[in-house]
PDB file of C-alpha atoms in Angstrom:
ATOM      1  CA  MET A 963     107.591 175.935  49.572  1.00  0.00           C
ATOM      2  CA  ASN A 964     108.445 172.074  50.198  1.00  0.00           C
ATOM      3  CA  ILE A 965     110.809 172.812  53.928  1.00  0.00           C
ATOM      4  CA  THR A 966     110.664 169.310  56.163  1.00  0.00           C
ATOM      5  CA  ILE A 967     111.191 169.051  59.689  1.00  0.00           C
ATOM      6  CA  ARG A 968     114.019 167.392  59.042  1.00  0.00           C
ATOM      7  CA  GLN A 969     115.992 169.816  57.411  1.00  0.00           C
ATOM      8  CA  LEU A 970     115.476 171.985  60.776  1.00  0.00           C
ATOM      9  CA  ILE A 971     115.778 169.724  63.027  1.00  0.00           C
ATOM     10  CA  TYR A 972     119.534 168.972  60.914  1.00  0.00           C
ATOM     11  CA  LEU A 973     120.031 173.000  61.499  1.00  0.00           C
ATOM     12  CA  ARG A 974     119.793 172.707  64.670  1.00  0.00           C
ATOM     13  CA  GLU A 975     121.866 170.362  65.024  1.00  0.00           C
ATOM     14  CA  ILE A 976     124.526 171.789  62.800  1.00  0.00           C
ATOM     15  CA  ALA A 977     124.179 175.245  64.804  1.00  0.00           C
ATOM     16  CA  ARG A 978     124.569 173.619  68.344  1.00  0.00           C
ATOM     17  CA  SER A 979     127.712 170.979  67.165  1.00  0.00           C
ATOM     18  CA  ARG A 980     129.850 173.445  65.455  1.00  0.00           C
ATOM     19  CA  SER A 981     130.705 170.711  62.697  1.00  0.00           C
ATOM     20  CA  PHE A 982     129.127 169.042  60.590  1.00  0.00           C
ATOM     21  CA  THR A 983     130.607 166.750  61.357  1.00  0.00           C
ATOM     22  CA  GLU A 984     129.773 166.143  65.260  1.00  0.00           C
ATOM     23  CA  ALA A 985     126.240 166.383  64.371  1.00  0.00           C
ATOM     24  CA  ALA A 986     126.801 163.767  61.342  1.00  0.00           C
ATOM     25  CA  ASN A 987     127.546 161.827  64.200  1.00  0.00           C
ATOM     26  CA  ARG A 988     125.161 163.161  66.571  1.00  0.00           C
ATOM     27  CA  LEU A 989     122.022 162.758  63.986  1.00  0.00           C
ATOM     28  CA  HIS A 990     123.782 158.896  62.909  1.00  0.00           C
ATOM     29  CA  THR A 991     124.236 160.108  58.902  1.00  0.00           C
ATOM     30  CA  SER A 992     126.438 161.395  56.938  1.00  0.00           C
ATOM     31  CA  GLN A 993     127.928 164.938  56.226  1.00  0.00           C
ATOM     32  CA  SER A 994     126.701 165.009  52.714  1.00  0.00           C
ATOM     33  CA  ASN A 995     123.452 164.560  53.529  1.00  0.00           C
ATOM     34  CA  LEU A 996     123.449 167.042  56.205  1.00  0.00           C
ATOM     35  CA  SER A 997     125.576 169.821  53.277  1.00  0.00           C
ATOM     36  CA  THR A 998     122.894 168.289  50.860  1.00  0.00           C
ATOM     37  CA  ALA A 999     119.995 168.995  53.225  1.00  0.00           C
ATOM     38  CA  VAL A1000     120.960 172.795  54.151  1.00  0.00           C
ATOM     39  CA  LYS A1001     120.703 173.796  50.504  1.00  0.00           C
ATOM     40  CA  ALA A1002     117.790 172.533  49.603  1.00  0.00           C
ATOM     41  CA  LEU A1003     116.972 175.056  53.073  1.00  0.00           C
ATOM     42  CA  GLU A1004     118.472 177.051  51.540  1.00  0.00           C
ATOM     43  CA  ASP A1005     117.603 177.521  47.738  1.00  0.00           C
ATOM     44  CA  VAL A1006     113.339 177.323  49.439  1.00  0.00           C
ATOM     45  CA  VAL A1007     113.738 180.158  52.359  1.00  0.00           C
ATOM     46  CA  GLY A1008     116.642 182.007  48.974  1.00  0.00           C
ATOM     47  CA  LEU A1009     118.872 183.616  51.303  1.00  0.00           C
ATOM     48  CA  ARG A1010     122.085 181.874  52.681  1.00  0.00           C
ATOM     49  CA  LEU A1011     122.050 180.536  55.857  1.00  0.00           C
ATOM     50  CA  ILE A1012     125.144 179.379  56.847  1.00  0.00           C
ATOM     51  CA  ASN A1013     128.709 180.824  56.453  1.00  0.00           C
ATOM     52  CA  ARG A1014     131.096 177.953  54.546  1.00  0.00           C
ATOM     53  CA  SER A1015     134.953 177.502  54.463  1.00  0.00           C
ATOM     54  CA  THR A1016     137.533 174.979  54.834  1.00  0.00           C
ATOM     55  CA  LYS A1017     138.067 174.752  58.129  1.00  0.00           C
ATOM     56  CA  HIS A1018     134.650 176.598  60.181  1.00  0.00           C
ATOM     57  CA  PHE A1019     131.019 177.982  59.772  1.00  0.00           C
ATOM     58  CA  GLU A1020     129.047 180.164  61.505  1.00  0.00           C
ATOM     59  CA  LEU A1021     125.831 181.098  61.288  1.00  0.00           C
ATOM     60  CA  THR A1022     124.058 184.283  58.649  1.00  0.00           C
ATOM     61  CA  ASP A1023     122.156 187.555  60.085  1.00  0.00           C
ATOM     62  CA  SER A1024     119.846 185.476  58.391  1.00  0.00           C
ATOM     63  CA  GLY A1025     119.859 181.965  59.280  1.00  0.00           C
ATOM     64  CA  ARG A1026     120.570 183.202  63.596  1.00  0.00           C
ATOM     65  CA  SER A1027     116.462 183.755  62.452  1.00  0.00           C
ATOM     66  CA  PHE A1028     115.651 181.064  60.885  1.00  0.00           C
ATOM     67  CA  LEU A1029     117.207 179.512  63.138  1.00  0.00           C
ATOM     68  CA  ALA A1030     115.561 181.555  66.047  1.00  0.00           C
ATOM     69  CA  VAL A1031     111.521 180.298  64.172  1.00  0.00           C
ATOM     70  CA  SER A1032     112.493 176.420  63.368  1.00  0.00           C
ATOM     71  CA  GLU A1033     113.262 175.627  66.485  1.00  0.00           C
ATOM     72  CA  ARG A1034     109.870 177.016  68.505  1.00  0.00           C
ATOM     73  CA  VAL A1035     108.570 175.953  65.556  1.00  0.00           C
ATOM     74  CA  LEU A1036     110.239 172.387  66.995  1.00  0.00           C
ATOM     75  CA  ASP A1037     109.703 173.091  70.241  1.00  0.00           C
ATOM     76  CA  ASP A1038     105.235 173.630  69.619  1.00  0.00           C
ATOM     77  CA  LEU A1039     105.644 170.267  67.646  1.00  0.00           C
ATOM     78  CA  GLN A1040     107.106 168.004  70.825  1.00  0.00           C
ATOM     79  CA  ALA A1041     105.320 169.092  73.053  1.00  0.00           C
ATOM     80  CA  ALA A1042     101.881 168.869  70.672  1.00  0.00           C
ATOM     81  CA  LEU A1043     103.271 165.330  70.226  1.00  0.00           C
ATOM     82  CA  GLU A1044     104.038 164.698  73.815  1.00  0.00           C
ATOM     83  CA  SER A1045     100.296 166.107  74.164  1.00  0.00           C
ATOM     84  CA  THR A1046      99.051 163.385  71.445  1.00  0.00           C
ATOM     85  CA  SER A1047     101.186 161.064  73.417  1.00  0.00           C
ATOM     86  CA  ALA A1048     100.371 161.302  76.411  1.00  0.00           C
ATOM     87  CA  ILE A1049      95.906 161.670  75.223  1.00  0.00           C
ATOM     88  CA  SER A1050      96.878 158.061  73.543  1.00  0.00           C
ATOM     89  CA  ARG A1051      98.516 156.249  77.336  1.00  0.00           C
ATOM     90  CA  LEU A1052      95.211 158.190  78.884  1.00  0.00           C
ATOM     91  CA  GLU A1053      97.046 160.178  81.499  1.00  0.00           C
ATOM     92  CA  ARG A1054      95.440 163.042  80.377  1.00  0.00           C
ATOM     93  CA  GLY A1055      92.793 164.121  77.987  1.00  0.00           C
ATOM     94  CA  THR A1056      88.654 164.557  78.660  1.00  0.00           C
ATOM     95  CA  LEU A1057      85.752 162.978  78.127  1.00  0.00           C
ATOM     96  CA  SER A1058      81.585 164.259  78.605  1.00  0.00           C
ATOM     97  CA  VAL A1059      78.852 161.529  78.870  1.00  0.00           C
ATOM     98  CA  GLY A1060      75.415 162.200  79.357  1.00  0.00           C
ATOM     99  CA  ALA A1061      72.834 160.319  80.615  1.00  0.00           C
ATOM    100  CA  PRO A1062      69.222 161.336  82.212  1.00  0.00           C
ATOM    101  CA  THR A1063      68.605 161.075  85.854  1.00  0.00           C
ATOM    102  CA  THR A1064      68.098 157.604  86.781  1.00  0.00           C
ATOM    103  CA  HIS A1065      70.882 155.828  85.362  1.00  0.00           C
ATOM    104  CA  ALA A1066      73.254 159.538  86.504  1.00  0.00           C
ATOM    105  CA  ALA A1067      72.097 158.644  89.930  1.00  0.00           C
ATOM    106  CA  THR A1068      72.091 154.491  89.547  1.00  0.00           C
ATOM    107  CA  TYR A1069      74.013 152.057  86.361  1.00  0.00           C
ATOM    108  CA  LEU A1070      77.466 154.758  86.415  1.00  0.00           C
ATOM    109  CA  PRO A1071      78.824 155.881  89.661  1.00  0.00           C
ATOM    110  CA  ASP A1072      80.180 152.569  89.921  1.00  0.00           C
ATOM    111  CA  ILE A1073      80.991 152.670  86.120  1.00  0.00           C
ATOM    112  CA  ILE A1074      82.433 156.133  86.918  1.00  0.00           C
ATOM    113  CA  GLY A1075      84.197 154.883  89.802  1.00  0.00           C
ATOM    114  CA  ARG A1076      86.527 152.169  88.177  1.00  0.00           C
ATOM    115  CA  PHE A1077      87.497 154.407  85.523  1.00  0.00           C
ATOM    116  CA  HIS A1078      87.892 157.407  87.785  1.00  0.00           C
ATOM    117  CA  ARG A1079      90.354 155.245  89.926  1.00  0.00           C
ATOM    118  CA  LYS A1080      92.167 153.396  87.181  1.00  0.00           C
ATOM    119  CA  HIS A1081      92.757 156.521  85.297  1.00  0.00           C
ATOM    120  CA  PRO A1082      92.922 159.012  87.271  1.00  0.00           C
ATOM    121  CA  ASN A1083      95.236 161.820  85.316  1.00  0.00           C
ATOM    122  CA  LEU A1084      91.480 162.378  83.118  1.00  0.00           C
ATOM    123  CA  GLU A1085      89.057 164.190  83.523  1.00  0.00           C
ATOM    124  CA  LEU A1086      84.763 162.832  82.993  1.00  0.00           C
ATOM    125  CA  ARG A1087      81.984 165.322  82.768  1.00  0.00           C
ATOM    126  CA  LEU A1088      78.655 164.171  83.584  1.00  0.00           C
ATOM    127  CA  HIS A1089      75.828 165.734  81.829  1.00  0.00           C
ATOM    128  CA  GLU A1090      72.664 164.827  83.330  1.00  0.00           C
ATOM    129  CA  VAL A1091      69.604 166.007  80.875  1.00  0.00           C
ATOM    130  CA  GLN A1092      66.313 164.857  80.026  1.00  0.00           C
ATOM    131  CA  SER A1093      66.401 161.495  77.359  1.00  0.00           C
ATOM    132  CA  ARG A1094      65.101 162.693  74.112  1.00  0.00           C
ATOM    133  CA  GLU A1095      68.085 165.702  74.878  1.00  0.00           C
ATOM    134  CA  LEU A1096      70.717 163.046  74.383  1.00  0.00           C
ATOM    135  CA  LEU A1097      70.915 162.466  70.941  1.00  0.00           C
ATOM    136  CA  ASN A1098      71.442 166.028  69.893  1.00  0.00           C
ATOM    137  CA  MET A1099      74.219 166.956  71.891  1.00  0.00           C
ATOM    138  CA  LEU A1100      75.830 164.499  70.924  1.00  0.00           C
ATOM    139  CA  ARG A1101      75.326 166.069  67.251  1.00  0.00           C
ATOM    140  CA  SER A1102      76.117 169.096  68.954  1.00  0.00           C
ATOM    141  CA  ARG A1103      79.161 167.907  70.102  1.00  0.00           C
ATOM    142  CA  ASP A1104      78.610 167.860  73.617  1.00  0.00           C
ATOM    143  CA  ILE A1105      79.364 165.537  74.600  1.00  0.00           C
ATOM    144  CA  GLU A1106      81.155 162.578  73.317  1.00  0.00           C
ATOM    145  CA  LEU A1107      78.727 159.583  74.672  1.00  0.00           C
ATOM    146  CA  ALA A1108      75.285 159.078  75.852  1.00  0.00           C
ATOM    147  CA  VAL A1109      73.762 156.301  77.389  1.00  0.00           C
ATOM    148  CA  GLY A1110      70.300 155.998  77.329  1.00  0.00           C
ATOM    149  CA  THR A1111      67.466 154.532  75.792  1.00  0.00           C
ATOM    150  CA  PHE A1112      67.032 155.252  71.651  1.00  0.00           C
ATOM    151  CA  ARG A1113      64.954 154.635  69.481  1.00  0.00           C
ATOM    152  CA  ASN A1114      65.182 155.324  65.672  1.00  0.00           C
ATOM    153  CA  VAL A1115      67.697 157.456  66.138  1.00  0.00           C
ATOM    154  CA  GLY A1116      69.876 158.000  62.612  1.00  0.00           C
ATOM    155  CA  SER A1117      72.595 156.747  60.503  1.00  0.00           C
ATOM    156  CA  ASP A1118      75.528 159.152  62.494  1.00  0.00           C
ATOM    157  CA  ILE A1119      75.063 157.162  65.474  1.00  0.00           C
ATOM    158  CA  MET A1120      76.062 154.663  66.506  1.00  0.00           C
ATOM    159  CA  THR A1121      74.399 152.715  69.407  1.00  0.00           C
ATOM    160  CA  LYS A1122      75.988 149.398  71.341  1.00  0.00           C
ATOM    161  CA  ALA A1123      73.858 147.675  74.048  1.00  0.00           C
ATOM    162  CA  LEU A1124      74.997 146.970  77.245  1.00  0.00           C
ATOM    163  CA  PHE A1125      71.778 145.441  78.662  1.00  0.00           C
ATOM    164  CA  GLU A1126      68.495 144.413  78.980  1.00  0.00           C
ATOM    165  CA  ASP A1127      66.509 146.783  81.317  1.00  0.00           C
ATOM    166  CA  GLU A1128      62.785 144.230  82.691  1.00  0.00           C
ATOM    167  CA  LEU A1129      60.177 146.311  83.349  1.00  0.00           C
ATOM    168  CA  VAL A1130      58.155 145.619  86.640  1.00  0.00           C
ATOM    169  CA  VAL A1131      55.863 146.385  89.119  1.00  0.00           C
ATOM    170  CA  MET A1132      55.823 148.490  92.544  1.00  0.00           C
ATOM    171  CA  ALA A1133      52.723 148.796  94.424  1.00  0.00           C
ATOM    172  CA  HIS A1134      52.007 149.722  97.871  1.00  0.00           C
ATOM    173  CA  PRO A1135      50.803 146.688 100.490  1.00  0.00           C
ATOM    174  CA  ASP A1136      47.223 148.202 100.595  1.00  0.00           C
ATOM    175  CA  LEU A1137      46.728 147.376  96.600  1.00  0.00           C
ATOM    176  CA  LYS A1138      47.921 143.494  98.162  1.00  0.00           C
ATOM    177  CA  VAL A1139      48.840 142.795  93.489  1.00  0.00           C
ATOM    178  CA  SER A1140      49.359 138.946  93.251  1.00  0.00           C
ATOM    179  CA  GLY A1141      53.067 137.775  91.956  1.00  0.00           C
ATOM    180  CA  PHE A1142      51.226 136.971  89.437  1.00  0.00           C
ATOM    181  CA  CYS A1143      50.167 140.805  87.419  1.00  0.00           C
ATOM    182  CA  THR A1144      49.276 140.825  84.442  1.00  0.00           C
ATOM    183  CA  TRP A1145      48.663 144.285  81.902  1.00  0.00           C
ATOM    184  CA  ARG A1146      44.995 143.726  82.461  1.00  0.00           C
ATOM    185  CA  ASP A1147      45.335 143.729  86.167  1.00  0.00           C
ATOM    186  CA  LEU A1148      47.966 146.846  86.369  1.00  0.00           C
ATOM    187  CA  LEU A1149      45.694 148.586  84.331  1.00  0.00           C
ATOM    188  CA  ARG A1150      42.743 148.181  86.537  1.00  0.00           C
ATOM    189  CA  LEU A1151      44.859 149.761  89.652  1.00  0.00           C
ATOM    190  CA  PRO A1152      45.645 153.880  90.261  1.00  0.00           C
ATOM    191  CA  LEU A1153      48.280 154.081  88.724  1.00  0.00           C
ATOM    192  CA  VAL A1154      51.576 156.913  89.139  1.00  0.00           C
ATOM    193  CA  SER A1155      54.080 157.231  85.444  1.00  0.00           C
ATOM    194  CA  ILE A1156      56.277 158.229  84.528  1.00  0.00           C
ATOM    195  CA  VAL A1157      55.648 161.272  81.607  1.00  0.00           C
ATOM    196  CA  LYS A1158      55.138 159.515  78.026  1.00  0.00           C
ATOM    197  CA  THR A1159      57.904 161.995  75.983  1.00  0.00           C
ATOM    198  CA  SER A1160      59.977 159.360  77.969  1.00  0.00           C
ATOM    199  CA  SER A1161      61.577 156.577  76.588  1.00  0.00           C
ATOM    200  CA  VAL A1162      60.080 154.200  78.828  1.00  0.00           C
ATOM    201  CA  GLY A1163      56.896 155.866  79.308  1.00  0.00           C
ATOM    202  CA  GLN A1164      56.655 155.266  75.319  1.00  0.00           C
ATOM    203  CA  MET A1165      56.064 152.314  76.017  1.00  0.00           C
ATOM    204  CA  ILE A1166      54.439 152.691  78.330  1.00  0.00           C
ATOM    205  CA  GLU A1167      51.788 153.708  76.429  1.00  0.00           C
ATOM    206  CA  GLU A1168      51.917 151.210  73.536  1.00  0.00           C
ATOM    207  CA  THR A1169      52.744 147.797  75.079  1.00  0.00           C
ATOM    208  CA  ALA A1170      49.218 148.762  76.747  1.00  0.00           C
ATOM    209  CA  TRP A1171      47.724 149.871  73.730  1.00  0.00           C
ATOM    210  CA  ASP A1172      48.951 146.867  72.039  1.00  0.00           C
ATOM    211  CA  SER A1173      48.334 144.504  74.196  1.00  0.00           C
ATOM    212  CA  ILE A1174      44.842 144.595  76.168  1.00  0.00           C
ATOM    213  CA  GLN A1175      43.557 148.024  73.955  1.00  0.00           C
ATOM    214  CA  GLN A1176      43.550 150.122  76.394  1.00  0.00           C
ATOM    215  CA  ARG A1177      43.858 153.225  77.042  1.00  0.00           C
ATOM    216  CA  PHE A1178      46.823 154.668  80.009  1.00  0.00           C
ATOM    217  CA  LYS A1179      45.562 156.510  81.870  1.00  0.00           C
ATOM    218  CA  PRO A1180      47.230 157.336  85.025  1.00  0.00           C
ATOM    219  CA  LEU A1181      45.774 159.457  88.419  1.00  0.00           C
ATOM    220  CA  MET A1182      49.370 161.361  87.905  1.00  0.00           C
ATOM    221  CA  GLU A1183      52.188 161.605  85.125  1.00  0.00           C
ATOM    222  CA  VAL A1184      55.640 163.178  86.957  1.00  0.00           C
ATOM    223  CA  GLU A1185      59.293 164.405  85.374  1.00  0.00           C
ATOM    224  CA  SER A1186      61.056 161.560  87.349  1.00  0.00           C
ATOM    225  CA  TRP A1187      61.527 158.662  88.774  1.00  0.00           C
ATOM    226  CA  MET A1188      62.638 159.615  92.528  1.00  0.00           C
ATOM    227  CA  SER A1189      58.967 161.960  92.310  1.00  0.00           C
ATOM    228  CA  VAL A1190      56.842 158.036  90.972  1.00  0.00           C
ATOM    229  CA  VAL A1191      58.281 156.222  93.392  1.00  0.00           C
ATOM    230  CA  ALA A1192      57.177 158.848  96.765  1.00  0.00           C
ATOM    231  CA  LEU A1193      54.239 159.985  94.751  1.00  0.00           C
ATOM    232  CA  THR A1194      53.504 155.537  94.307  1.00  0.00           C
ATOM    233  CA  GLU A1195      54.358 155.588  98.075  1.00  0.00           C
ATOM    234  CA  SER A1196      51.894 159.018  99.359  1.00  0.00           C
ATOM    235  CA  LEU A1197      49.137 158.423  96.984  1.00  0.00           C
ATOM    236  CA  ARG A1198      48.684 154.381  97.622  1.00  0.00           C
ATOM    237  CA  ALA A1199      49.342 153.256  94.045  1.00  0.00           C
ATOM    238  CA  ALA A1200      51.372 151.347  91.425  1.00  0.00           C
ATOM    239  CA  SER A1201      53.629 152.158  89.107  1.00  0.00           C
ATOM    240  CA  ILE A1202      55.221 150.816  86.410  1.00  0.00           C
ATOM    241  CA  ALA A1203      58.691 151.049  86.437  1.00  0.00           C
ATOM    242  CA  PRO A1204      62.308 149.942  85.103  1.00  0.00           C
ATOM    243  CA  LYS A1205      63.888 147.262  87.408  1.00  0.00           C
ATOM    244  CA  LYS A1206      67.116 148.833  88.244  1.00  0.00           C
ATOM    245  CA  VAL A1207      65.473 151.683  88.291  1.00  0.00           C
ATOM    246  CA  ALA A1208      62.535 150.072  90.729  1.00  0.00           C
ATOM    247  CA  GLU A1209      65.729 148.965  93.278  1.00  0.00           C
ATOM    248  CA  GLN A1210      67.705 151.417  93.223  1.00  0.00           C
ATOM    249  CA  THR A1211      65.500 154.225  94.431  1.00  0.00           C
ATOM    250  CA  ARG A1212      62.044 153.371  95.915  1.00  0.00           C
ATOM    251  CA  LEU A1213      64.781 153.541  98.927  1.00  0.00           C
ATOM    252  CA  ARG A1214      65.801 156.651  98.356  1.00  0.00           C
ATOM    253  CA  ALA A1215      63.090 158.511  97.503  1.00  0.00           C
ATOM    254  CA  GLY A1216      60.745 157.005 100.582  1.00  0.00           C
ATOM    255  CA  GLY A1217      59.245 154.230  98.967  1.00  0.00           C
ATOM    256  CA  ALA A1218      60.458 151.405 101.334  1.00  0.00           C
ATOM    257  CA  LEU A1219      56.737 150.110 101.697  1.00  0.00           C
ATOM    258  CA  LEU A1220      57.278 149.430  98.405  1.00  0.00           C
ATOM    259  CA  GLN A1221      56.408 146.153  97.007  1.00  0.00           C
ATOM    260  CA  ILE A1222      58.089 145.049  93.157  1.00  0.00           C
ATOM    261  CA  HIS A1223      56.552 142.223  91.619  1.00  0.00           C
ATOM    262  CA  PRO A1224      58.010 140.750  87.074  1.00  0.00           C
ATOM    263  CA  LEU A1225      54.484 142.627  85.045  1.00  0.00           C
ATOM    264  CA  HIS A1226      53.109 139.683  82.382  1.00  0.00           C
ATOM    265  CA  ARG A1227      51.470 139.166  79.451  1.00  0.00           C
ATOM    266  CA  PRO A1228      53.606 140.785  78.287  1.00  0.00           C
ATOM    267  CA  LYS A1229      56.349 140.901  79.338  1.00  0.00           C
ATOM    268  CA  ILE A1230      58.306 144.106  78.001  1.00  0.00           C
ATOM    269  CA  SER A1231      62.115 145.214  78.946  1.00  0.00           C
ATOM    270  CA  ARG A1232      63.943 148.430  77.314  1.00  0.00           C
ATOM    271  CA  THR A1233      67.482 148.325  76.530  1.00  0.00           C
ATOM    272  CA  ILE A1234      70.172 150.206  77.498  1.00  0.00           C
ATOM    273  CA  SER A1235      73.233 151.633  75.853  1.00  0.00           C
ATOM    274  CA  VAL A1236      76.147 153.742  74.889  1.00  0.00           C
ATOM    275  CA  ALA A1237      75.648 156.497  71.975  1.00  0.00           C
ATOM    276  CA  TYR A1238      78.164 157.674  69.671  1.00  0.00           C
ATOM    277  CA  LEU A1239      78.776 159.862  66.593  1.00  0.00           C
ATOM    278  CA  ALA A1240      78.966 156.888  63.585  1.00  0.00           C
ATOM    279  CA  THR A1241      80.749 159.722  61.358  1.00  0.00           C
ATOM    280  CA  HIS A1242      83.681 160.974  64.530  1.00  0.00           C
ATOM    281  CA  SER A1243      86.105 158.402  65.734  1.00  0.00           C
ATOM    282  CA  LEU A1244      85.508 157.796  69.246  1.00  0.00           C
ATOM    283  CA  THR A1245      88.666 159.996  71.565  1.00  0.00           C
ATOM    284  CA  PRO A1246      90.911 157.225  73.795  1.00  0.00           C
ATOM    285  CA  ALA A1247      89.118 158.165  76.374  1.00  0.00           C
ATOM    286  CA  ALA A1248      85.621 156.508  74.429  1.00  0.00           C
ATOM    287  CA  GLN A1249      87.036 154.315  73.710  1.00  0.00           C
ATOM    288  CA  ALA A1250      88.291 152.978  77.520  1.00  0.00           C
ATOM    289  CA  PHE A1251      84.910 153.770  78.906  1.00  0.00           C
ATOM    290  CA  VAL A1252      83.037 151.788  76.188  1.00  0.00           C
ATOM    291  CA  THR A1253      84.660 148.540  77.086  1.00  0.00           C
ATOM    292  CA  LEU A1254      84.837 149.681  80.947  1.00  0.00           C
ATOM    293  CA  LEU A1255      80.517 150.152  80.185  1.00  0.00           C
ATOM    294  CA  LYS A1256      79.991 146.379  78.444  1.00  0.00           C
ATOM    295  CA  ASN A1257      82.668 144.563  81.062  1.00  0.00           C
ATOM    296  CA  SER A1258      81.086 145.325  83.059  1.00  0.00           C
ATOM    297  CA  ARG A1259      77.372 144.291  81.874  1.00  0.00           C
ATOM    298  CA  GLU A1260      79.374 140.687  81.411  1.00  0.00           C
ATOM    299  CA  GLU A1261      80.335 141.079  84.415  1.00  0.00           C
ATOM    300  CA  ASP A1262      77.078 140.860  86.885  1.00  0.00           C
ATOM    301  CA  HIS A1263      75.088 138.865  83.488  1.00  0.00           C
ATOM    302  CA  ALA A1264      78.143 136.129  85.041  1.00  0.00           C
ATOM    303  CA  GLU A1265      77.124 136.707  88.975  1.00  0.00           C
ATOM    304  CA  THR A1266      73.717 136.049  88.075  1.00  0.00           C
TER     305      THR A1266
END
């Protein structure tokens, strides 16, 4: 069967106009083209759709039944085109983004606010999950974008670096940490740390061993940065944290007394990236969000 959309449109306009001449004028084509299209349609269907005479025509019973179905097809197609067009114009759609709680609470709120103001009709869903869950959520298509620190991703995942987040020392003032704090100095102090299963926890453990061949043995390991900050304060200890986390989380977690110092020998940072499936094209909403992420970091860099 080889029925075309054009044939259905021609049949509908002929029925509405009740005139081949008027239908041809409205469709900006010739009467012979209309006749040829209807004849081809009848050949495919195997039934006469129009009774013709020299003075008038009318739809057959089969023609009326076929027209009713074809009008629904055309209406559904038009609705699909309008919906797709609205999505491409960012007037409709849903975007699911995954990120660790730290990013959801510190870095992303400003981005999400700007995105919502720019595209108020788009629905954005933010999933707060642990970093190790993000890639699986991408692969299962529970989210379209993931924001975080990614190491050893597969070929099916595409990442775009957004910015570098330096690791710094947060220390209770009682420790009298020097403004020039090295890893060797730091590892002599009582420490609170994020768990080793996190991306930053892995970096801390690897750097401690690679730089001074010493195992990292904190007093406590916890799951969230809010807990790291609060316990560093209460235990009068020190901790290693990304600079963005240290600056924005310590006041919220009751760590106002904690001092922030650069960490030296070596200086290390984590790369914050946006990740998505390499095997799937991004939706217009996802493309717009990625552009906003990149532009935001470029603006921040220009200001500094």
